[in-house]
Every structure is written in structure tokens, then in C-alpha cells.
Coordinates of C-alpha atoms in Angstrom, one line a residue:
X1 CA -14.0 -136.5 204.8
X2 CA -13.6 -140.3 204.9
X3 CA -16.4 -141.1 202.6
X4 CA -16.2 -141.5 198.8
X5 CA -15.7 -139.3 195.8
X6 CA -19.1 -140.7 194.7
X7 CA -20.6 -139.2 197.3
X8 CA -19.1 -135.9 197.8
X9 CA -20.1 -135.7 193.8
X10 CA -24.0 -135.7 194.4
X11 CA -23.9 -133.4 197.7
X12 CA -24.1 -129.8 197.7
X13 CA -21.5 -128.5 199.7
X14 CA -23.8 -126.1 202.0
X15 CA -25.9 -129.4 202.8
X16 CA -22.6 -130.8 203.8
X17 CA -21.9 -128.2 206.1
X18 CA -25.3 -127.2 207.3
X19 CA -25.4 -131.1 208.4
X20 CA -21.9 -131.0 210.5
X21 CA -23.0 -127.3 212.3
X22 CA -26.6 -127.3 212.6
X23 CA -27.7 -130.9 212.0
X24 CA -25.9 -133.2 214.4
X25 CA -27.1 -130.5 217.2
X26 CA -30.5 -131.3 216.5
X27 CA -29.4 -135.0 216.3
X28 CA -28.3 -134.8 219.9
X29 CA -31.3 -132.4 220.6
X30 CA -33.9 -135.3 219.5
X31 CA -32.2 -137.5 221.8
X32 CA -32.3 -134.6 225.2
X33 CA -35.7 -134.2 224.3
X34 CA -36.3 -137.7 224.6
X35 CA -34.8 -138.3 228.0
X36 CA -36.4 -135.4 229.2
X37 CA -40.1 -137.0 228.1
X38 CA -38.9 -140.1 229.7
X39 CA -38.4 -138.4 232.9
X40 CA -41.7 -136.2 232.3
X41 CA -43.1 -139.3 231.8
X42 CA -41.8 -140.8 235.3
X43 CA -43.1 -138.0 237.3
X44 CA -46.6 -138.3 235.6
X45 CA -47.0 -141.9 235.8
X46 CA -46.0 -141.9 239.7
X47 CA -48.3 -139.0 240.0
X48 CA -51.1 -140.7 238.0
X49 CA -51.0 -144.4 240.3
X50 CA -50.7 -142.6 244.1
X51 CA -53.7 -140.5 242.8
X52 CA -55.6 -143.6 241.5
X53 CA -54.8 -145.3 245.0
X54 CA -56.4 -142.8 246.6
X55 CA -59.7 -142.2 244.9
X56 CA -60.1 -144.5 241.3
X57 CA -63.2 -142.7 239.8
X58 CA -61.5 -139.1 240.7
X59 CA -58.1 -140.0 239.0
X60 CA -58.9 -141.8 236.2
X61 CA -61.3 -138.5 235.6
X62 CA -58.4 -136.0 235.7
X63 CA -56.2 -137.9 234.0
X64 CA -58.5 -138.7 231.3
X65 CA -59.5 -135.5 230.7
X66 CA -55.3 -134.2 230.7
X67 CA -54.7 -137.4 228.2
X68 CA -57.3 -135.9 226.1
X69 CA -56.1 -132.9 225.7
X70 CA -52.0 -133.3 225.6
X71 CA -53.1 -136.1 222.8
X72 CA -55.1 -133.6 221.2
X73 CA -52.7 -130.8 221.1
X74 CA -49.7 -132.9 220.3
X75 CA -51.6 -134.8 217.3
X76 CA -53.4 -131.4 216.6
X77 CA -50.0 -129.2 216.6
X78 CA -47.6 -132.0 214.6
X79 CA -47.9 -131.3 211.6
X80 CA -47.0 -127.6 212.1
X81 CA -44.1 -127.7 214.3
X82 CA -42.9 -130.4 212.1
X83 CA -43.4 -127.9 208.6
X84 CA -41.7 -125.6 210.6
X85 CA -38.4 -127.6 211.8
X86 CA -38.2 -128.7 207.8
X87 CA -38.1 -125.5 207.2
X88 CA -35.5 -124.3 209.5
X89 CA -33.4 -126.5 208.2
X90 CA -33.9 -125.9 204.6
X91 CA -33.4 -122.3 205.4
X92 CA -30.0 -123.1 206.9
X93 CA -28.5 -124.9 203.7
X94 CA -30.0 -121.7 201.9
X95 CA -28.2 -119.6 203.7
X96 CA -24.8 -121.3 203.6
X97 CA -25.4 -121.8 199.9
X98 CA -25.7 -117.8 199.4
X99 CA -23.0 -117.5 201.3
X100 CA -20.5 -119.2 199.5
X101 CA -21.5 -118.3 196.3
X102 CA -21.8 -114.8 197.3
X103 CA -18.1 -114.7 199.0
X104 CA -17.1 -117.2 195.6
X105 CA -17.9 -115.4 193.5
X106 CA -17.8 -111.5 194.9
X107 CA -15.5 -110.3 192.1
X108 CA -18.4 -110.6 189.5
X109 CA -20.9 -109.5 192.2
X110 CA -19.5 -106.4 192.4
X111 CA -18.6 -105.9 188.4
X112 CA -22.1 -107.0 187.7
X113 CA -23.4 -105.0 190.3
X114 CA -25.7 -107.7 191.4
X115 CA -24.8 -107.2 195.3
X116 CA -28.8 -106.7 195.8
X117 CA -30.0 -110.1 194.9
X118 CA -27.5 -112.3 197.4
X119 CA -28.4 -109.4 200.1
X120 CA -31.9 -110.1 199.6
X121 CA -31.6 -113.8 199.2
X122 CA -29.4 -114.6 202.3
X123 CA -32.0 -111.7 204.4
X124 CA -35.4 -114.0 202.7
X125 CA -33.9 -117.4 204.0
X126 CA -32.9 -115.5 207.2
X127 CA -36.3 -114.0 207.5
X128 CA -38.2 -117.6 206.7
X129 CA -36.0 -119.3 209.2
X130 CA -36.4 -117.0 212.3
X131 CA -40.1 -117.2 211.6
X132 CA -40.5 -120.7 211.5
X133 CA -38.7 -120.6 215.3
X134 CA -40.6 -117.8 216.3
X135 CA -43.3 -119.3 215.5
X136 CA -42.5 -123.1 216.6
X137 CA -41.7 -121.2 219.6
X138 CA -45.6 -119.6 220.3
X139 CA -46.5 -123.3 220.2
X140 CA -44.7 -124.4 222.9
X141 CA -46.2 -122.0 225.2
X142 CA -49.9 -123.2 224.0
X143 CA -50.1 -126.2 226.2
X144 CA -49.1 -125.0 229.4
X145 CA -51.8 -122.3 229.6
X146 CA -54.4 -124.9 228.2
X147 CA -53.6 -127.8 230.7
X148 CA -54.2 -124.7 233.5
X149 CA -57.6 -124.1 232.3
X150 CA -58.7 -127.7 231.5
X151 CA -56.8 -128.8 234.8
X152 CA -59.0 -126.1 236.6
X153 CA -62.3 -126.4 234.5
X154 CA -62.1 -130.2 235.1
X155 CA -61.5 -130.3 239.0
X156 CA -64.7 -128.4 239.4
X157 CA -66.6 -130.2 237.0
X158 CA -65.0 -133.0 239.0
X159 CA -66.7 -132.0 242.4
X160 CA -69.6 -130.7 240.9
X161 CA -70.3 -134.3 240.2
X162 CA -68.9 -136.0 243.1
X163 CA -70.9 -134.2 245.2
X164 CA -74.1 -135.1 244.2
X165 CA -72.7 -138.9 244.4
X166 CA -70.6 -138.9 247.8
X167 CA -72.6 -139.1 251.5
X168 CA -68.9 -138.8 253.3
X169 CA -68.4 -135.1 252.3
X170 CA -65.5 -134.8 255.7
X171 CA -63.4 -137.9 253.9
X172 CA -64.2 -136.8 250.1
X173 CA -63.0 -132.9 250.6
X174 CA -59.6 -134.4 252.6
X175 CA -58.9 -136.8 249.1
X176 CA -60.1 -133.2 247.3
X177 CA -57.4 -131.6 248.6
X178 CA -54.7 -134.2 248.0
X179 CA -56.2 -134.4 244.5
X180 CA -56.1 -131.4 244.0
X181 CA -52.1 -130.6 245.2
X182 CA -51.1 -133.6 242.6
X183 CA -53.3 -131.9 239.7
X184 CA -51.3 -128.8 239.8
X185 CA -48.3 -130.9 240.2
X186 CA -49.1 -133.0 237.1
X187 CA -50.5 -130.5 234.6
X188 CA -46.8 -128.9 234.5
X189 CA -45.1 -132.0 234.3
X190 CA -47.8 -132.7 231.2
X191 CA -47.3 -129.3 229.4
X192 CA -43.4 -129.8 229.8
X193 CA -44.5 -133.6 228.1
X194 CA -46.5 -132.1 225.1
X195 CA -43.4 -129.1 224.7
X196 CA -40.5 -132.0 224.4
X197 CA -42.5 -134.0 222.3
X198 CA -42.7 -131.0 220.3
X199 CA -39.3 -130.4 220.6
X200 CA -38.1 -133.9 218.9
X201 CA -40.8 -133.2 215.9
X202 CA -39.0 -129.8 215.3
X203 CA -36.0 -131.5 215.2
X204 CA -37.3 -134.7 213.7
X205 CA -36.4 -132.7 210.0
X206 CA -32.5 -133.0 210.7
X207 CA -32.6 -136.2 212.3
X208 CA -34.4 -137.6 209.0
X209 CA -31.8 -135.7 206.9
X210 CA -28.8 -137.2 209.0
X211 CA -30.4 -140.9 208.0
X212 CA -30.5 -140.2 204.6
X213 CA -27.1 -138.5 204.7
X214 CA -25.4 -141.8 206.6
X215 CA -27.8 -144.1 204.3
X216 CA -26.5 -142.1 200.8
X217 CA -22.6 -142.2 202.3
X218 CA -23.5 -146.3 202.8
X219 CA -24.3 -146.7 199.4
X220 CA -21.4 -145.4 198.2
X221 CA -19.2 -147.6 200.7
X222 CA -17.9 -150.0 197.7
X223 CA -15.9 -147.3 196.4
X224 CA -14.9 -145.2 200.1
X225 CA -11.1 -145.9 200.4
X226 CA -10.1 -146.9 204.4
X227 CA -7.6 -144.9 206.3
X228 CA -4.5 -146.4 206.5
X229 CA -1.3 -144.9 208.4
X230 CA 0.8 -143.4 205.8
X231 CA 4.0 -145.4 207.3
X232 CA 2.4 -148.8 206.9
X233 CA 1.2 -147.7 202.7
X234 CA 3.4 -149.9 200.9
X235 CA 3.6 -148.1 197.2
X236 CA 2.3 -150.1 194.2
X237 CA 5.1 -151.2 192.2
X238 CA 5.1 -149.3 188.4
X239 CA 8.1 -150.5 186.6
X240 CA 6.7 -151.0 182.9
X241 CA 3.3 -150.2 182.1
X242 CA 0.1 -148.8 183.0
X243 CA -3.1 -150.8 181.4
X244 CA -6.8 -149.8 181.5
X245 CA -8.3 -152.9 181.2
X246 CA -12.2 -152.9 179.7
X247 CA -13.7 -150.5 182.0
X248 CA -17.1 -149.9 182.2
X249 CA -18.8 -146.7 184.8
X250 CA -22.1 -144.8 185.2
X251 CA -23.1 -142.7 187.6
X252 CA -25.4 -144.8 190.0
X253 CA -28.3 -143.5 189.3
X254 CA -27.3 -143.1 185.5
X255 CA -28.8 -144.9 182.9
X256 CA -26.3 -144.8 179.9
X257 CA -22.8 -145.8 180.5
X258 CA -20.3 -143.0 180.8
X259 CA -17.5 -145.2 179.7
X260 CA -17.7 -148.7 178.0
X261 CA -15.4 -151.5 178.0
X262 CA -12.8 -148.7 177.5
X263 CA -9.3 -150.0 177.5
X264 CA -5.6 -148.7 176.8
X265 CA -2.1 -149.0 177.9
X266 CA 0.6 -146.5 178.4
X267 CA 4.2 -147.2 178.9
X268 CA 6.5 -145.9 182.0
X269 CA 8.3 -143.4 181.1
X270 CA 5.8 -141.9 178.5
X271 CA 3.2 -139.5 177.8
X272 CA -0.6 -139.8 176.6
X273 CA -3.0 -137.6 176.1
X274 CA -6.9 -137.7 176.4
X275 CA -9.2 -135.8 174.1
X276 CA -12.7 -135.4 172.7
X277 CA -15.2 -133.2 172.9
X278 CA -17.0 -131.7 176.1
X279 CA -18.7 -134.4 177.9
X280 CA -17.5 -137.2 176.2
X281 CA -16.0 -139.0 179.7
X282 CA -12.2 -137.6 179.4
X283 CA -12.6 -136.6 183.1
X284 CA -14.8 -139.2 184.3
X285 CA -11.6 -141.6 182.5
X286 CA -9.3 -139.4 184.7
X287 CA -10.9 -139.8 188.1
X288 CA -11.3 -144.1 187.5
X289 CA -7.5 -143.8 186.4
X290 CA -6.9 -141.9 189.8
X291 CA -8.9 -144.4 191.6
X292 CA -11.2 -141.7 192.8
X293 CA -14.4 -143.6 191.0
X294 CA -14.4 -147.3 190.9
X295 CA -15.7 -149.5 187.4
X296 CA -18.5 -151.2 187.6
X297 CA -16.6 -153.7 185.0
X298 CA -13.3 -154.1 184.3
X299 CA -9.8 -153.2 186.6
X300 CA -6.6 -151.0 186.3
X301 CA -3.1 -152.5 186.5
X302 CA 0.3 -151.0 187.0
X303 CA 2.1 -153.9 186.0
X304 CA 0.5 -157.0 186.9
X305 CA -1.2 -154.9 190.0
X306 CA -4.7 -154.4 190.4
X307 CA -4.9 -150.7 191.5
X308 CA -8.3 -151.2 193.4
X309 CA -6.7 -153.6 195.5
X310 CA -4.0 -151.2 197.0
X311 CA -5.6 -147.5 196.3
X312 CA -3.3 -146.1 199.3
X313 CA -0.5 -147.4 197.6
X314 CA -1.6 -146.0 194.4
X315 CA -2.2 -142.5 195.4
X316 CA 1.8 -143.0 196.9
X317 CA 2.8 -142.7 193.0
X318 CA 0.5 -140.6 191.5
X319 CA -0.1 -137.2 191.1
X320 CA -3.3 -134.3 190.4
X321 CA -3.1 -131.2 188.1
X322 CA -6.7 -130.2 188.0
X323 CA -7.8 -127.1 185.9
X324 CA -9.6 -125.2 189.0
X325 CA -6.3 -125.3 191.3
X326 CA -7.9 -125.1 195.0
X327 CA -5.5 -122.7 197.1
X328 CA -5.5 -122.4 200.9
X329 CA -5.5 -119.0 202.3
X330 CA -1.8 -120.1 204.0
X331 CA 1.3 -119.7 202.5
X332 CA 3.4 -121.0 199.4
X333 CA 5.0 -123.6 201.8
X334 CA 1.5 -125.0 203.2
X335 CA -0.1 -125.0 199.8
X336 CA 2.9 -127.3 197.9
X337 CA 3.0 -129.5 200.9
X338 CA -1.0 -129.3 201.3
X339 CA -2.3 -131.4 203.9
X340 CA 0.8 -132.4 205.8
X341 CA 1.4 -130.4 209.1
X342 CA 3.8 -127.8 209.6
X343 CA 6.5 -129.5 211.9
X344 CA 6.5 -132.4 209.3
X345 CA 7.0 -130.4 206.1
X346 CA 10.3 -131.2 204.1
X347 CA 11.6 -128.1 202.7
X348 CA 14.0 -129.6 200.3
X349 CA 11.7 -131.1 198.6
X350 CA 9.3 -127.9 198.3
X351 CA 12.4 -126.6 196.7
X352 CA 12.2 -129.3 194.7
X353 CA 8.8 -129.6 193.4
X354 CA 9.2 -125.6 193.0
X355 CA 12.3 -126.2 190.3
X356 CA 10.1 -128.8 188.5
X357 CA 7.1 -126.4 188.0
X358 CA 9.7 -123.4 187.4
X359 CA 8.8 -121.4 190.0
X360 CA 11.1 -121.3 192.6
X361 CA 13.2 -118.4 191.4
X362 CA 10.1 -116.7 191.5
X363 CA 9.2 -117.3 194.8
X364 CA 13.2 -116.2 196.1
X365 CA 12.3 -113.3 194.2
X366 CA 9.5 -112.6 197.0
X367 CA 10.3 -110.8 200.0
X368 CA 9.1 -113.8 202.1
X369 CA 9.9 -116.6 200.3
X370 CA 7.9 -119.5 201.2
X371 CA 6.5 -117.9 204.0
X372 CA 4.2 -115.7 201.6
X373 CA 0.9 -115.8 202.2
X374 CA -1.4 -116.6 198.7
X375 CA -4.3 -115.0 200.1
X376 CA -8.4 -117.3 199.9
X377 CA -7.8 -119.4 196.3
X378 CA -4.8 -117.7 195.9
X379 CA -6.0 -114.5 194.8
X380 CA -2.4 -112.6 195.3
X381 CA -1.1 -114.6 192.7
X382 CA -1.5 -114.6 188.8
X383 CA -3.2 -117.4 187.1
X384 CA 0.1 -118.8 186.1
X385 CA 1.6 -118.3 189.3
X386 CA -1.2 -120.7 190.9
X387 CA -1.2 -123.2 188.1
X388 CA 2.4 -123.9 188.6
X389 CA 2.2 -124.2 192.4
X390 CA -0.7 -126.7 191.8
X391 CA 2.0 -128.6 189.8
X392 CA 4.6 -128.4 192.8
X393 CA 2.1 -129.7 194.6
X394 CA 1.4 -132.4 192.5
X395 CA 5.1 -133.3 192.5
X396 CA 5.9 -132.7 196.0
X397 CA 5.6 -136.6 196.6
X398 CA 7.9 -137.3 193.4
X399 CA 5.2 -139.6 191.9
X400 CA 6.3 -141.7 189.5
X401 CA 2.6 -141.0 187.1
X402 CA 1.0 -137.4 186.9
X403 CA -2.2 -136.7 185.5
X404 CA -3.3 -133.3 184.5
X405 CA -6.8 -132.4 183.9
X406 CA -7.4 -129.8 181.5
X407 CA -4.6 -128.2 183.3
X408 CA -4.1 -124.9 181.1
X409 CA -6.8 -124.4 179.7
X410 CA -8.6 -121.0 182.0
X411 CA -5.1 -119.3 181.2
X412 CA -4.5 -117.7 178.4
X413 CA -2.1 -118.0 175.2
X414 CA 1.0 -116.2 176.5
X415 CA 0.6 -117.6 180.1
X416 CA -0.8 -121.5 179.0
X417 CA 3.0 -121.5 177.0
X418 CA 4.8 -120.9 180.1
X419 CA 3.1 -123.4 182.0
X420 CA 3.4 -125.6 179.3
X421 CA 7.8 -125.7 179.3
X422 CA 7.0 -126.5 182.9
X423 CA 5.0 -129.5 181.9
X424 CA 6.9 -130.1 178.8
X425 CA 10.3 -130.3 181.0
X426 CA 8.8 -133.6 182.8
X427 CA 8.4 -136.1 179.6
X428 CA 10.4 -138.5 180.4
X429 CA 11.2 -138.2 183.8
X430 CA 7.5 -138.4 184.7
X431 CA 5.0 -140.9 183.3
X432 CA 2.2 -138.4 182.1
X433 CA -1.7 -139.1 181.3
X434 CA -2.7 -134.7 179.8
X435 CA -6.7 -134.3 179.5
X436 CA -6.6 -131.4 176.7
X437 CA -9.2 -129.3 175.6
X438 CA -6.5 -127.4 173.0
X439 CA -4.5 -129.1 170.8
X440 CA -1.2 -127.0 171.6
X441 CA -1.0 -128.8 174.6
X442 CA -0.2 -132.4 173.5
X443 CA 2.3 -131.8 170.9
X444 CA 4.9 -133.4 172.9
X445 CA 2.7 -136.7 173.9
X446 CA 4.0 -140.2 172.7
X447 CA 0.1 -140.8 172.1
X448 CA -3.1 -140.1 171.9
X449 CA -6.6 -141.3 172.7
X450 CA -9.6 -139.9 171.6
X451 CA -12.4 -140.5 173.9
X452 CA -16.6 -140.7 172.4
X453 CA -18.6 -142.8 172.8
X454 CA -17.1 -144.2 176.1
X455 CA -14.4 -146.3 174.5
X456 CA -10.8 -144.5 173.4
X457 CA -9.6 -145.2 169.7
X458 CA -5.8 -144.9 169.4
X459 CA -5.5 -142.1 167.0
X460 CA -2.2 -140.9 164.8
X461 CA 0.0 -138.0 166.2
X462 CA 0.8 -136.5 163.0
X463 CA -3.2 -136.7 161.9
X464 CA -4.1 -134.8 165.2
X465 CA -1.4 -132.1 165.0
X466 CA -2.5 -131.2 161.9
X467 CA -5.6 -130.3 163.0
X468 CA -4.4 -127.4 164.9
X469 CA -5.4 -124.4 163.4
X470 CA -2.0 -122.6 161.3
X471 CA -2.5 -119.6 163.7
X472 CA -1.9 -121.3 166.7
X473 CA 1.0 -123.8 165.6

């Protein structure tokens, strides 16, 4: 949760997940294996000198000949336990992945009728993955019963030899013996060897993945924002204007700029909007404006204040109105003071935020009040009805700039209007930055931008409006 925007944008979610349940388990299980071959490894070597002691040729025979063959197997077994732990673990982000789109989107499942295909996906990746251990498994058990048949096969091949070279047969049969004991101590403590070694290349897979995971949330460091106590954030002061200042941002990885030496300024107290077509950076503007993405070039000021230099102090005064509003399965309370715990919500100013986005007579209306649960993403609720607690939310903090991102447009005519007067109702008191899609939304905006290109040309109210088709005016 502490790492950046940047990141979280190029992760899958079910990679995320798979590497916080399943992962760091096989992190810490690469690291029991190891102590356990260490200690293996004790026991062997203290076998391996005593016998040596006792009769050279005869030790360095058997051990040779057990090297041999736990090299062999291990070098010779590799490359499939490995394939198999890769795929374990590849199966376990499939399976999350079917999951959640299966439980996101069961609504359309069902409608479509299309239940079959997640069944059968989540069963294949279930099927792959229990294979892979079952058969990673069948491994392990290989070495044990082949260090009993070469430890065996090589004892007597052992004395077969000595025999014929040994005149003392009284003192060779008493070393025999000895021998003999520590060879069925050691070939266990070899095939428990060879089975921990296996078990850190199954788990090698996640181990590599958690690298590349910390290595990925590293490169993103420059733009990861440090905790700070909320008591000590000291709000960025906003007292005449807002300026974007030349910006310039790609994706990392990008080769075209997304935005380029971009700039504008917006007043306190007024209201801009963004617009262009799809793609054209309008939300990527949005998030650097947020302080969610960081410029490559260029800074934001609120005032004279470089935003990047005080981000917890920046998000103290701004606010979020995204167009997919992301509902808790918790109650109208918890979701307008989202994130703050229970004992430490302020129910005035719930209230509050609740008159702003013209709700709260609605939610006296409810049998519950506050305490009414919304149900996973709000699904008790009409689209309306979760738009406008989204905007309580985003005003529960009174923030002094509020930026809404495409906020209306999944709702339709009748209910976009009434979320609109909600809106509408805050020019003035509420310094405003509205990404639109439709044209109907901004006609209360002091200005707008039109964003292509990556840069945003100041364009004339009047020329814009009357674009709007006569039918929807």
C-alpha cells in the first residue's frame, strides 16, 4: 500500500495478491529449506570425516558413490521441479484473476449466461496447479529409495573389492560394521539433502517473482509518497491560484510523451474544465494535478508552493470524484469517512459532506440512517445514489480544490442532471478542476482547456457551448 501510483498502474491486481498470500510463504519456505540443508549438511559432513578416520579408501568410496548420485538427481531433476513451482505459481494469479473477474463482474455472467467458461477456467488453473504439486511431490520421494539401493549396491560392491585387497579380515569386518551403521545413517540424511534442495528450487519461482516485484516498486521510488503522521501534515497554503507549470510525463517505459510542456493556471475560487477526445491525457493531467504521477519536466504550484515538495500537505486540500466510485461493503458512514477508523469518525461533518452532495435527506429517509449497509461496490444503491456519496466523500475533509474525473458520465441523462445541481451548488465555494466527456457538464465552468496533443489550448466558453448538440441544451 505504501508504494506508488506508478506502480500499482502496471500490476495486475491478482499478482498483487497472489504475492502477499502465497508468495512471501514460499519466500520464508526458500529460507526453512535452506537451514534445514545446512543442518543436513552438518550431519553429513560429521558423518563423512569420523568415517574417513576410520578407513580412507572405504569412505571416500561410499561417499563418492552417494555424491554421485544426489548430484546426479538434483542436477538431473532441476529443471522439472523448477517448471513445476513456475507453474504453481502462475496457476495461483490465474486463479485469483478468475476469481475476481468472475465475482466483478457476475451480473453479466449470469445475463450472458457465460457461468461455464469462469467455471472451467478457475477448475483448468486449479487442475494445472495440483498437478504440478502432485507431481513435484513424486519427486521428492525419488531420492530416498535410490540412495537405499545405491547405498546397498555400493557397500557390497565395496567388500567385494576390499576383500580381495585386505589380509586382516578380523580388523576389516569390525570397520565393516561401523561403516556400515554410518551408511544407513548418512543415506537419509542425503535423501532429506537432495528433497530440501528440491524444495528451494520449487519455491525458487516466487522468490524470483518477489525480486522483481521489490526491484519494479524500487524503480518507482521517485514518485512513492512517505508516510507521515496526519497530525504533523502541515496543509499547503492555496490562497490565489493554482499553476501547471510546463509539465512534461510518459509512462516509463513509454516512448511518446503523454503530456508536453503542458501549462495553465486556474484561479481560487473558480472552476475549469478539461476536455478532448478519448486518450488524449485529460486523466493522465488529472492524476499529475493530484500528485498521484510525478513530471518528468516541469512542477505544480499553489501559490508560490511547489506541490511535489509537500504531497501530504497537498492531498490535506484536495479532493477525488472518480467516474468508477469504489464502495466498501460497510455502511454510508464508513464509506464518506473511508479510511478513517470508526471511534475517530466526525459525524458532523458526514452530515456535512452529505448536504453538499444533496443527499443527506435521503439517507434520514432510510430506516438506518448512516448505519445502512451499501452492500460490495454499493450495489444496494442506485448509480446516483453512489455518485453522490463518492462526492461526500470527496468533501468530507472540506478541501479547498476538488477534481472530478469524468464524474457523470456512466449515469444517465435524468440522473447525470441531478448529480450535476450537486456539483453545480459548489462553484464558488470550492475551487473545481471537471474532466468531461459531455459537454452538458461544464456549462457552469469559468474555463476551459482542451487537451491533444499533450499540451492544453485555452479555448472560448461561448465557442464550446455551442457545440452542444440543440437536443441536449
Amino acid at each position: 500500500m505504501g508504494s506508488s501510483y506508478l506502480f500499482h498502474l502496471g500490476v495486475n491486481s491478482s499478482v498483487l495478491i497472489r504475492s502477499i498470500n502465497q508468495d512471501v510463504v514460499g519466500v520464508f519456505g526458500v529460507f526453512f529449506y535452506l537451514f534445514r540443508v545446512l543442518a543436513e549438511l552438518f550431519t553429513v559432513t560429521a558423518i563423512g570425516i569420523y568415517t574417513i578416520t576410520l578407513d580412507p579408501l572405504l569412505a571416500v568410496s561410499l561417499v563418492g558413490i552417494l555424491g554421485s548420485c544426489m548430484l546426479i538427481l538434483f542436477f538431473g531433476l532441476k529443471k522439472l521441479v523448477k517448471r513445476f513451482g513456475q507453474i504453481g505459481k502462475d496457476c495461483d494469479s490465474k486463479m485469483l484473476q478468475y476469481l475476481s473477474q468472475a465475482f466483478g463482474g457476475i451480473k453479466e455472467i449470469m445475463v450472458m449466461n457465460r457461468q461455464e467458461y469462469f467455471s472451467e477456467s478457475f477448475e483448468g488453473a486449479c487442475t494445472l496447479s495440483a498437478r504440478a504439486a502432485k507431481r513435484n511431490n513424486f519427486l521428492n520421494v525419488i531420492p530416498s529409495n535410490v540412495y537405499e539401493v545405491v547405498c546397498i549396491g555400493g557397500l557390497i560392491g565395496i567388500v567385494v573389492v576390499r576383500l580381495h585387497m585386505t589380509p586382516d579380515m578380523a580388523e576389516f569386518v569390525t570397520k565393516l560394521a561401523i561403516i556400515a551403521v554410518a551408511a544407513f545413517r548418512l543415506f537419509p540424511a542425503v535423501g532429506r539433502l537432495t528433497t530440501n534442495l528440491n524444495a528451494i528450487t520449487y519455491n525458487r519461482p516466487r522468490l524470483d517473482s518477489m525480486y522483481e516485484m521489490l526491484k519494479s516498486i524500487e524503480n518507482t521510488e521517485m514518485y512513492r509518497v512517505k508516510h507521515i503522521d496526519p497530525d504533523k501534515v502541515v496543509p499547503i497554503k492555496f490562497e490565489k491560484e493554482l499553476k501547471v507549470d510546463n509539465i512534461t510525463w510518459k509512462y516509463p517505459a513509454g516512448q511518446e510523451n503523454v503530456l508536453e510542456g503542458l501549462s495553465l493556471k486556474l484561479e481560487k475560487g473558480k472552476s475549469l474544465a478539461l476536455i478532448g477526445p478519448s486518450g488524449a491525457g485529460k486523466t493522465t493531467l488529472a492524476d499529475v494535478i493530484l500528485g498521484l504521477l510525478k513530471p518528468q519536466k516541469g512542477n505544480i504550484y499553489s501559490d508560490d508552493e511547489d506541490i511535489y515538495e509537500n504531497l501530504p500537505g497537498w492531498a490535506k486540500i484536495i479532493g477525488y470524484v472518480p467516474q468508477a466510485v469504489y464502495l466498501t461493503d460497510d455502511t454510508i458512514r464508513a464509506n464518506v469517512a473511508f479510511g478513517i477508523r470508526e471511534n475517530e469518525i466526525d459525524e458532523e461533518k458526514v452530515w456535512h459532506a452529505l448536504e453538499e452532495a444533496q443527499l443527506a435527506d435521503f439517507v434520514r429517509h432510510l430506516e438506518e440512517g448512516l448505519d445502512t449497509m451499501v452492500g460490495e461496490q454499493g450495489v444496494r444503491l442506485s448509480g446516483g445514489q453512489r455518485q453522490r456519496i463518492a462526492i461526500a466523500r470527496a468533501l468530507y475533509e472540506d478541501p479547498e480544490i476538488l477534481v472530478l474525473d469524468e464524474a457523470t458520465s456512466a449515469l444517465d441523462t435524468e440522473t447525470e442532471t441531478a448529480v450535476m445541481e450537486a456539483i453545480d451548488s459548489l462553484h464558488g465555494s470550492k475551487t473545481m478542476i471537471i474532466v468531461a466527456h459531455r459537454l452538458t457538464t461544464i456549462r457552469n465552468c469559468d474555463e476551459i482547456y482542451e487537451v491533444r496533443d499533450g499540451i492544453a489550448v485555452k479555448r472560448d466558453k461561448a465557442e464550446v457551448l455551442s457545440e452542444i448538440p440543440q437536443a441536449d441544451s
